[in-house]
Short mmCIF file of C-alpha atoms in Angstrom, two decimals:
data_model
loop_
_atom_site.label_atom_id
_atom_site.label_comp_id
_atom_site.label_asym_id
_atom_site.label_seq_id
_atom_site.Cartn_x
_atom_site.Cartn_y
_atom_site.Cartn_z
CA MET A 1 40.34 188.99 39.72
CA THR A 2 44.01 188.48 38.86
CA ILE A 3 45.19 189.28 35.36
CA ARG A 4 47.48 186.36 34.53
CA VAL A 5 50.72 186.70 32.58
CA TRP A 6 49.40 183.82 30.45
CA GLY A 7 46.06 182.05 30.22
CA TYR A 8 44.26 179.63 27.97
CA THR A 9 40.72 179.33 29.30
CA ASP A 10 39.10 181.97 27.07
CA GLU A 11 40.80 180.49 24.02
CA TYR A 12 39.63 177.04 25.04
CA GLU A 13 36.03 178.16 25.33
CA THR A 14 36.21 179.60 21.81
CA GLU A 15 37.85 176.50 20.32
CA ARG A 16 36.30 173.88 22.60
CA GLN A 17 34.13 172.11 20.05
CA GLU A 18 36.97 171.72 17.59
CA ILE A 19 39.35 170.48 20.28
CA LEU A 20 36.88 167.91 21.58
CA GLY A 21 36.20 166.90 17.99
CA ALA A 22 39.92 166.31 17.48
CA VAL A 23 40.06 164.11 20.58
CA ASP A 24 37.02 162.14 19.41
CA ARG A 25 38.50 161.61 15.93
CA VAL A 26 41.64 160.12 17.44
CA PHE A 27 39.76 157.90 19.88
CA ARG A 28 37.56 156.60 17.08
CA SER A 29 40.47 156.08 14.68
CA GLY A 30 41.73 152.85 16.21
CA MET A 31 45.31 154.24 16.31
CA LEU A 32 46.56 156.00 19.45
CA VAL A 33 50.34 156.04 18.89
CA LEU A 34 52.24 157.17 15.75
CA GLY A 35 49.17 157.10 13.56
CA ARG A 36 47.80 159.34 10.86
CA SER A 37 47.39 162.44 13.04
CA VAL A 38 51.10 162.57 13.90
CA ALA A 39 52.13 161.90 10.29
CA ASP A 40 49.78 164.57 8.94
CA PHE A 41 50.86 167.14 11.51
CA GLU A 42 54.55 166.45 10.87
CA ARG A 43 54.04 167.08 7.17
CA GLU A 44 51.87 170.17 7.63
CA PHE A 45 54.11 171.81 10.22
CA ALA A 46 57.26 171.17 8.17
CA GLN A 47 55.56 172.71 5.14
CA TYR A 48 54.54 175.75 7.20
CA CYS A 49 58.20 176.22 8.16
CA GLY A 50 59.40 175.69 4.60
CA VAL A 51 61.27 172.40 5.05
CA GLU A 52 60.68 168.84 3.91
CA HIS A 53 60.70 166.77 7.08
CA GLY A 54 59.22 166.93 10.59
CA VAL A 55 59.55 164.36 13.36
CA GLY A 56 57.10 164.77 16.24
CA VAL A 57 58.46 164.10 19.73
CA ASP A 58 57.17 164.18 23.28
CA ASN A 59 58.51 167.58 24.37
CA GLY A 60 60.71 170.47 23.31
CA THR A 61 63.69 169.34 25.40
CA ASN A 62 63.84 166.01 23.62
CA ALA A 63 63.41 167.82 20.31
CA ILE A 64 66.80 169.38 21.07
CA VAL A 65 68.30 166.16 22.47
CA LEU A 66 67.36 164.12 19.41
CA GLY A 67 68.29 166.97 17.09
CA LEU A 68 71.78 167.08 18.58
CA ARG A 69 72.16 163.31 18.41
CA ALA A 70 70.93 163.13 14.82
CA LEU A 71 73.53 165.76 13.88
CA GLY A 72 76.30 163.69 15.44
CA VAL A 73 76.81 165.64 18.67
CA GLY A 74 77.85 163.55 21.64
CA PRO A 75 80.29 163.09 24.52
CA GLY A 76 83.39 165.25 24.32
CA ASP A 77 81.84 167.74 21.90
CA GLU A 78 81.15 171.40 22.58
CA VAL A 79 77.98 173.27 21.62
CA VAL A 80 78.12 177.07 21.45
CA THR A 81 74.95 178.76 22.70
CA VAL A 82 73.71 181.38 25.18
CA SER A 83 73.03 181.43 28.91
CA ASN A 84 70.06 183.79 28.50
CA THR A 85 67.62 180.99 27.76
CA ALA A 86 65.36 178.53 29.52
CA ALA A 87 67.33 175.83 31.31
CA PRO A 88 66.01 173.01 29.04
CA THR A 89 68.22 174.28 26.20
CA ILE A 90 71.28 173.53 28.29
CA VAL A 91 69.85 170.42 29.94
CA ALA A 92 69.48 168.95 26.45
CA ILE A 93 73.12 169.63 25.59
CA ASP A 94 74.18 167.99 28.86
CA ALA A 95 71.90 165.02 28.13
CA VAL A 96 73.89 164.04 25.03
CA GLY A 97 77.17 164.29 26.94
CA ALA A 98 78.30 167.52 25.25
CA THR A 99 79.54 170.69 26.94
CA PRO A 100 77.74 174.02 26.50
CA VAL A 101 79.99 176.96 25.71
CA PHE A 102 78.32 180.32 26.29
CA VAL A 103 78.58 183.58 24.41
CA ASP A 104 77.02 186.80 25.64
CA VAL A 105 73.93 188.45 24.16
CA ASP A 106 73.14 191.74 22.49
CA PRO A 107 72.08 194.29 25.15
CA LEU A 108 69.16 195.59 23.07
CA THR A 109 67.61 192.44 21.59
CA CYS A 110 68.74 189.93 24.28
CA LEU A 111 69.68 187.58 21.39
CA MET A 112 72.98 185.78 20.79
CA ASP A 113 75.84 188.21 20.12
CA THR A 114 77.02 186.73 16.84
CA ASP A 115 80.17 188.91 16.92
CA ALA A 116 81.32 186.85 19.91
CA LEU A 117 80.89 183.47 18.21
CA SER A 118 84.26 183.10 16.50
CA SER A 119 86.18 183.45 19.79
CA ALA A 120 84.12 180.59 21.27
CA ILE A 121 85.05 178.05 18.59
CA THR A 122 87.62 175.40 19.58
CA GLU A 123 88.78 172.12 18.11
CA ARG A 124 86.05 170.41 20.16
CA THR A 125 83.18 172.54 18.83
CA ARG A 126 80.67 170.43 16.95
CA CYS A 127 77.52 172.57 16.83
CA ILE A 128 76.17 176.12 17.16
CA LEU A 129 72.78 176.33 18.86
CA PRO A 130 71.19 179.78 18.37
CA VAL A 131 68.14 180.43 20.54
CA HIS A 132 65.40 182.44 18.81
CA LEU A 133 64.36 184.11 22.04
CA TYR A 134 61.10 185.76 23.10
CA GLY A 135 59.66 185.52 19.59
CA GLN A 136 62.34 186.77 17.21
CA CYS A 137 65.29 185.24 15.38
CA VAL A 138 69.01 185.42 15.89
CA ALA A 139 70.84 186.99 12.93
CA MET A 140 71.54 183.74 11.14
CA ASP A 141 73.89 184.73 8.30
CA PRO A 142 76.96 185.13 10.59
CA VAL A 143 76.04 181.85 12.32
CA LEU A 144 75.75 179.94 9.06
CA GLU A 145 78.91 181.46 7.59
CA LEU A 146 80.95 180.55 10.67
CA ALA A 147 79.48 177.05 10.75
CA GLU A 148 80.36 176.45 7.11
CA ARG A 149 83.88 177.75 7.60
CA HIS A 150 84.53 175.38 10.52
CA GLY A 151 82.42 172.43 9.40
CA LEU A 152 79.91 172.75 12.24
CA ALA A 153 76.28 171.75 12.53
CA VAL A 154 73.61 174.36 13.30
CA LEU A 155 70.58 173.42 15.39
CA GLU A 156 68.02 176.20 15.87
CA ASP A 157 66.14 176.36 19.16
CA VAL A 158 62.74 177.66 18.05
CA ALA A 159 60.75 176.87 21.19
CA GLN A 160 59.77 180.55 21.48
CA ALA A 161 59.47 181.65 17.86
CA HIS A 162 56.94 179.59 15.89
CA GLY A 163 56.16 181.56 12.73
CA ALA A 164 58.82 184.23 13.20
CA THR A 165 60.89 185.20 10.16
CA HIS A 166 64.37 186.58 9.53
CA GLN A 167 65.03 188.23 6.18
CA GLY A 168 62.01 186.41 4.78
CA ARG A 169 63.11 182.99 6.04
CA THR A 170 60.95 181.16 8.57
CA ALA A 171 62.44 180.32 11.95
CA GLY A 172 63.62 176.71 11.83
CA SER A 173 64.33 176.67 8.09
CA MET A 174 67.85 178.10 8.19
CA GLY A 175 70.01 175.58 10.06
CA ASP A 176 70.67 171.87 9.61
CA ALA A 177 67.75 171.11 11.91
CA ALA A 178 65.48 172.95 14.33
CA ALA A 179 63.74 172.05 17.57
CA PHE A 180 60.29 173.31 18.63
CA SER A 181 58.25 172.98 21.81
CA PHE A 182 54.46 172.79 21.92
CA TYR A 183 54.24 173.40 25.67
CA PRO A 184 50.85 175.05 26.36
CA THR A 185 52.23 178.60 26.70
CA LYS A 186 53.94 178.57 23.30
CA VAL A 187 52.85 180.53 20.24
CA LEU A 188 51.60 177.17 18.95
CA GLY A 189 50.77 175.26 22.11
CA ALA A 190 49.21 171.90 22.89
CA TYR A 191 47.25 170.97 26.03
CA GLY A 192 50.30 169.31 27.56
CA ASP A 193 53.82 168.58 26.43
CA GLY A 194 54.85 168.06 22.83
CA GLY A 195 57.60 168.95 20.37
CA ILE A 196 58.99 168.47 16.89
CA THR A 197 62.37 168.51 15.19
CA ILE A 198 62.39 169.60 11.56
CA THR A 199 65.05 169.37 8.85
CA ARG A 200 65.62 169.59 5.12
CA ASN A 201 67.88 166.56 5.18
CA GLN A 202 66.30 163.15 4.54
CA GLU A 203 69.06 161.22 6.32
CA THR A 204 68.80 163.44 9.38
CA ALA A 205 65.02 162.91 9.40
CA ALA A 206 65.46 159.14 9.19
CA GLU A 207 67.87 159.24 12.12
CA LEU A 208 65.42 161.37 14.12
CA ARG A 209 62.62 158.88 13.50
CA ARG A 210 64.83 156.00 14.61
CA LEU A 211 66.01 157.82 17.74
CA ARG A 212 62.49 158.80 18.88
CA TYR A 213 61.43 155.12 18.70
CA TYR A 214 64.04 153.41 20.90
CA GLY A 215 66.50 153.27 18.00
CA MET A 216 64.27 150.93 16.03
CA VAL A 217 63.75 150.92 12.28
CA ASP A 218 61.58 147.81 12.31
CA ARG A 219 59.44 146.88 15.28
CA TYR A 220 61.24 145.21 18.19
CA TYR A 221 64.73 145.54 16.60
CA VAL A 222 67.19 148.23 17.67
CA GLU A 223 69.30 148.87 14.59
CA SER A 224 72.34 150.65 16.04
CA THR A 225 72.65 153.26 18.79
CA PRO A 226 69.68 152.99 21.19
CA GLY A 227 67.24 155.90 21.16
CA HIS A 228 64.38 156.93 23.43
CA ASN A 229 60.63 156.62 23.72
CA SER A 230 60.08 160.21 22.57
CA ARG A 231 56.92 160.12 20.48
CA LEU A 232 54.40 162.90 19.98
CA ASP A 233 51.00 161.45 20.83
CA GLU A 234 48.08 161.32 18.43
CA VAL A 235 45.70 163.46 20.51
CA HIS A 236 48.07 166.41 20.75
CA ALA A 237 49.01 166.06 17.10
CA GLU A 238 45.36 166.26 16.01
CA ILE A 239 44.69 169.27 18.25
CA LEU A 240 47.82 170.95 16.91
CA ARG A 241 46.70 170.33 13.32
CA GLY A 242 43.65 172.49 13.97
CA LYS A 243 45.60 175.14 15.83
CA LEU A 244 48.20 175.30 13.05
CA THR A 245 45.51 176.60 10.69
CA ARG A 246 45.04 179.50 13.13
CA LEU A 247 48.72 180.15 13.89
CA ASP A 248 48.95 183.22 11.67
CA ARG A 249 45.87 184.64 13.42
CA TYR A 250 47.41 183.98 16.85
CA ILE A 251 50.54 185.80 15.71
CA ALA A 252 48.53 188.76 14.38
CA ASP A 253 46.73 189.01 17.73
CA ARG A 254 50.04 188.96 19.60
CA ARG A 255 51.43 191.69 17.38
CA ALA A 256 48.36 193.84 17.97
CA ILE A 257 48.79 193.45 21.74
CA ALA A 258 52.48 194.33 21.41
CA ALA A 259 51.62 197.45 19.41
CA ARG A 260 49.23 198.61 22.15
CA TYR A 261 51.92 198.09 24.79
CA GLU A 262 54.41 200.03 22.68
CA GLU A 263 52.02 202.94 22.31
CA GLY A 264 50.81 202.92 25.91
CA LEU A 265 54.24 202.62 27.54
CA ALA A 266 56.35 204.64 25.12
CA ASP A 267 57.11 207.52 27.50
CA THR A 268 57.30 205.69 30.82
CA GLY A 269 61.01 204.89 31.05
CA ILE A 270 60.41 201.16 30.63
CA GLY A 271 62.78 199.56 28.14
CA LEU A 272 60.55 198.09 25.44
CA PRO A 273 61.42 195.19 23.11
CA VAL A 274 63.79 196.06 20.27
CA LEU A 275 63.18 194.47 16.88
CA ALA A 276 66.40 193.19 15.32
CA PRO A 277 67.06 194.11 11.66
CA GLY A 278 65.32 191.84 9.17
CA ASN A 279 63.04 190.29 11.77
CA ASP A 280 59.30 189.80 12.10
CA HIS A 281 58.55 189.29 15.80
CA VAL A 282 55.80 186.94 17.05
CA TYR A 283 55.93 188.08 20.70
CA TYR A 284 55.87 184.77 22.51
CA VAL A 285 56.54 186.86 25.59
CA TYR A 286 56.60 190.64 25.87
CA VAL A 287 59.83 191.26 27.75
CA VAL A 288 60.58 194.76 29.04
CA ARG A 289 63.21 196.08 31.42
CA HIS A 290 63.53 198.56 34.25
CA PRO A 291 66.10 199.03 37.06
CA GLU A 292 63.28 198.92 39.65
CA ARG A 293 61.91 195.65 38.29
CA ASP A 294 61.34 193.98 41.66
CA ARG A 295 59.40 196.92 43.07
CA ILE A 296 57.24 197.09 39.96
CA ILE A 297 56.42 193.38 40.11
CA ALA A 298 55.54 193.59 43.81
CA GLU A 299 53.26 196.60 43.36
CA MET A 300 51.55 195.14 40.30
CA SER A 301 50.94 191.90 42.21
CA ARG A 302 49.22 193.82 45.00
CA ILE A 303 46.68 195.21 42.53
CA GLY A 304 46.06 191.86 40.86
CA VAL A 305 48.37 191.90 37.84
CA GLU A 306 50.72 188.95 37.45
CA LEU A 307 54.10 189.54 35.80
CA ASN A 308 56.94 187.09 35.15
CA ILE A 309 60.72 187.09 34.72
CA SER A 310 62.17 185.34 31.67
CA TYR A 311 64.69 184.53 33.10
CA PRO A 312 65.79 185.53 36.60
CA TRP A 313 68.86 183.26 36.71
CA PRO A 314 71.19 182.93 33.73
CA VAL A 315 71.95 179.24 33.29
CA HIS A 316 75.70 179.64 33.90
CA THR A 317 74.95 181.03 37.39
CA MET A 318 72.84 178.03 38.47
CA ARG A 319 74.34 175.61 41.00
CA GLY A 320 73.45 172.70 38.73
CA PHE A 321 75.88 174.04 36.13
CA ALA A 322 78.65 175.17 38.46
CA HIS A 323 80.85 172.41 37.01
CA LEU A 324 81.10 174.42 33.78
CA GLY A 325 83.35 176.87 35.60
CA TYR A 326 81.77 180.21 34.69
CA GLU A 327 82.48 182.92 37.24
CA LYS A 328 80.18 185.81 38.06
CA GLY A 329 80.87 188.55 35.57
CA SER A 330 81.88 186.20 32.77
CA LEU A 331 78.77 187.12 30.74
CA PRO A 332 78.17 190.71 31.84
CA VAL A 333 75.33 191.61 29.49
CA THR A 334 73.39 188.43 30.27
CA GLU A 335 73.85 188.98 34.00
CA ALA A 336 72.83 192.65 33.86
CA LEU A 337 69.68 191.83 31.91
CA ALA A 338 68.65 189.21 34.48
CA ASP A 339 68.39 191.96 37.09
CA GLN A 340 66.05 194.15 35.02
CA ILE A 341 63.92 192.10 32.61
CA PHE A 342 60.30 191.09 33.20
CA SER A 343 57.36 189.96 31.09
CA LEU A 344 53.95 191.57 30.74
CA PRO A 345 50.76 189.56 30.09
CA MET A 346 50.84 188.27 26.49
CA TYR A 347 48.53 185.74 24.82
CA PRO A 348 46.07 186.05 21.94
CA SER A 349 42.93 186.02 24.11
CA LEU A 350 44.18 188.76 26.47
CA ARG A 351 41.20 191.08 26.86
CA ARG A 352 41.55 194.69 25.81
CA GLU A 353 40.28 195.95 29.16
CA ASP A 354 42.82 193.78 31.00
CA GLN A 355 45.66 195.10 28.89
CA ASP A 356 44.47 198.65 29.54
CA LYS A 357 44.64 197.94 33.28
CA VAL A 358 48.20 196.63 32.89
CA ILE A 359 49.27 199.75 30.99
CA ASP A 360 47.47 202.21 33.27
CA SER A 361 48.78 200.52 36.42
CA LEU A 362 52.35 200.54 35.16
CA ARG A 363 52.09 204.22 34.25
CA THR A 364 50.78 205.03 37.74
CA ILE A 365 53.46 203.01 39.53
CA LEU A 366 56.24 204.55 37.48
CA SER A 367 54.96 208.09 37.85
CA ASN A 368 54.91 207.61 41.63
CA GLY A 369 58.41 206.11 41.69
#
């Protein structure tokens, strides 16, 4: 039986009665769209993150799109971010008509190299979009200082870091706004797509609410710039409300799994995750590195262990973004990482015996290399 890099079925069996109860409560409520479940979840999730406002949307990509639009980013603007991220980060920037400008990443943490930020700022820069990757935060003080100096907005991409902290501050609470995904694999995942954009600013929140509902303030009347149909649905919101009460437990389970990997693989030659200073990691994915990555993945697959690569193609190397003009070698650290990184199975319900097989198999493959 294959050991998956991610799975939800064991977790579902444990939580099944509560999940079905959540569905039943929504169906019996008489309100299927933008009802009490969404409103309650928005408030509870924002409070968990330490901010005042949350606006539930249909997916994490639109959480970024609407976040950018609410912060005034649009055609002709530049957004400074990284290429070592999932493509939706950059798709969202393109969707508002802005241009992504990439900086390289730190070779140890794989996070935005904040020392490179100042050289990427131009007169067209409107926003910095740090990606809290793999489960830990970008060092935000340099980002915030540079943004204040140049009058820029900061939108955090927290799709992979629900509950992570940096110097005691929760991911998503440090910038002007923050975008989250609730895709099923996430640290806090729904049973389908979902997302939220959070902010401390009441005006930004009001703009987000308008934009996610066609641009309407009152029903049937578009007030100014048209928005989208980007609403989080009631069923997912109610399921997420229950899962939010267990988020800290999910994170503790992930950290325990990470600790076992660290102990079991410490002397194998695999490059293990590096915790950045001031961070608490939530291990959305457990990303390691090795120069023989492709051989390792192939051999593990043959014995029934599924691994993944997050991500095999830096965004600036994709044909769909060739128009941005980045040549091979322009982001050397990002490109080098893409040839070596891979992810081990990581999810709260990963069985101890399955993790032991992953560790033992890796040790055998590497010792025979």
